[in-house]
PDB file of C-alpha atoms in Angstrom:
ATOM      1  CA  MET A1357     -23.390 -33.333 102.365  1.00  0.00           C
ATOM      2  CA  THR A1358     -24.711 -33.877  98.876  1.00  0.00           C
ATOM      3  CA  HIS A1359     -24.981 -31.696  95.946  1.00  0.00           C
ATOM      4  CA  PHE A1360     -29.041 -32.026  96.272  1.00  0.00           C
ATOM      5  CA  GLN A1361     -28.805 -31.000 100.010  1.00  0.00           C
ATOM      6  CA  ASP A1362     -26.838 -28.083  99.337  1.00  0.00           C
ATOM      7  CA  ARG A1363     -28.793 -26.780  96.445  1.00  0.00           C
ATOM      8  CA  PHE A1364     -31.909 -27.579  98.663  1.00  0.00           C
ATOM      9  CA  GLU A1365     -30.644 -25.582 101.409  1.00  0.00           C
ATOM     10  CA  GLU A1366     -29.310 -22.859  99.401  1.00  0.00           C
ATOM     11  CA  GLY A1367     -32.870 -22.311  97.821  1.00  0.00           C
ATOM     12  CA  LEU A1368     -34.548 -22.223 101.324  1.00  0.00           C
ATOM     13  CA  ARG A1369     -32.180 -19.545 102.449  1.00  0.00           C
ATOM     14  CA  ALA A1370     -33.055 -17.544  99.306  1.00  0.00           C
ATOM     15  CA  LEU A1371     -36.576 -18.007  99.925  1.00  0.00           C
ATOM     16  CA  HIS A1372     -36.115 -17.112 103.959  1.00  0.00           C
ATOM     17  CA  ASP A1373     -34.183 -13.820 102.855  1.00  0.00           C
ATOM     18  CA  GLY A1374     -36.809 -12.762 100.175  1.00  0.00           C
ATOM     19  CA  LEU A1375     -39.468 -13.214 102.910  1.00  0.00           C
ATOM     20  CA  SER A1376     -37.994 -11.350 105.388  1.00  0.00           C
ATOM     21  CA  LYS A1377     -37.919  -8.648 102.764  1.00  0.00           C
ATOM     22  CA  PRO A1378     -40.938  -6.052 102.593  1.00  0.00           C
ATOM     23  CA  ARG A1379     -43.026  -5.776  99.423  1.00  0.00           C
ATOM     24  CA  THR A1380     -42.226  -9.777  98.554  1.00  0.00           C
ATOM     25  CA  ARG A1381     -44.808 -12.342  97.896  1.00  0.00           C
ATOM     26  CA  LYS A1382     -45.304 -14.246 100.971  1.00  0.00           C
ATOM     27  CA  THR A1383     -48.446 -16.185  99.933  1.00  0.00           C
ATOM     28  CA  LEU A1384     -48.723 -20.158 100.753  1.00  0.00           C
ATOM     29  CA  THR A1385     -49.205 -20.532  96.746  1.00  0.00           C
ATOM     30  CA  TYR A1386     -45.540 -18.713  96.044  1.00  0.00           C
ATOM     31  CA  ILE A1387     -43.818 -20.557  98.630  1.00  0.00           C
ATOM     32  CA  GLN A1388     -44.897 -23.955  97.611  1.00  0.00           C
ATOM     33  CA  ARG A1389     -44.332 -23.228  93.916  1.00  0.00           C
ATOM     34  CA  THR A1390     -40.997 -22.176  94.918  1.00  0.00           C
ATOM     35  CA  ILE A1391     -40.179 -25.191  97.178  1.00  0.00           C
ATOM     36  CA  GLY A1392     -41.811 -27.881  94.888  1.00  0.00           C
ATOM     37  CA  PRO A1393     -38.800 -27.468  91.937  1.00  0.00           C
ATOM     38  CA  LEU A1394     -36.179 -27.648  94.736  1.00  0.00           C
ATOM     39  CA  ARG A1395     -37.621 -30.900  95.746  1.00  0.00           C
ATOM     40  CA  GLU A1396     -37.858 -32.057  91.982  1.00  0.00           C
ATOM     41  CA  ARG A1397     -34.394 -31.238  91.091  1.00  0.00           C
ATOM     42  CA  ARG A1398     -32.767 -34.142  93.032  1.00  0.00           C
ATOM     43  CA  THR A1399     -31.074 -36.966  91.284  1.00  0.00           C
ATOM     44  CA  PRO A1400     -32.085 -40.669  91.457  1.00  0.00           C
TER      45      PRO A1400
END
């Protein structure tokens, strides 16, 4: 696995854990704003 893939999967796991908890943001906009920076952090 690449470093980018490890960080991306870790971020997705954290997002998943947060969505399974009560009283957390679960809107599509929030999810997209969280995933967007994860995707942008990849190195060329």
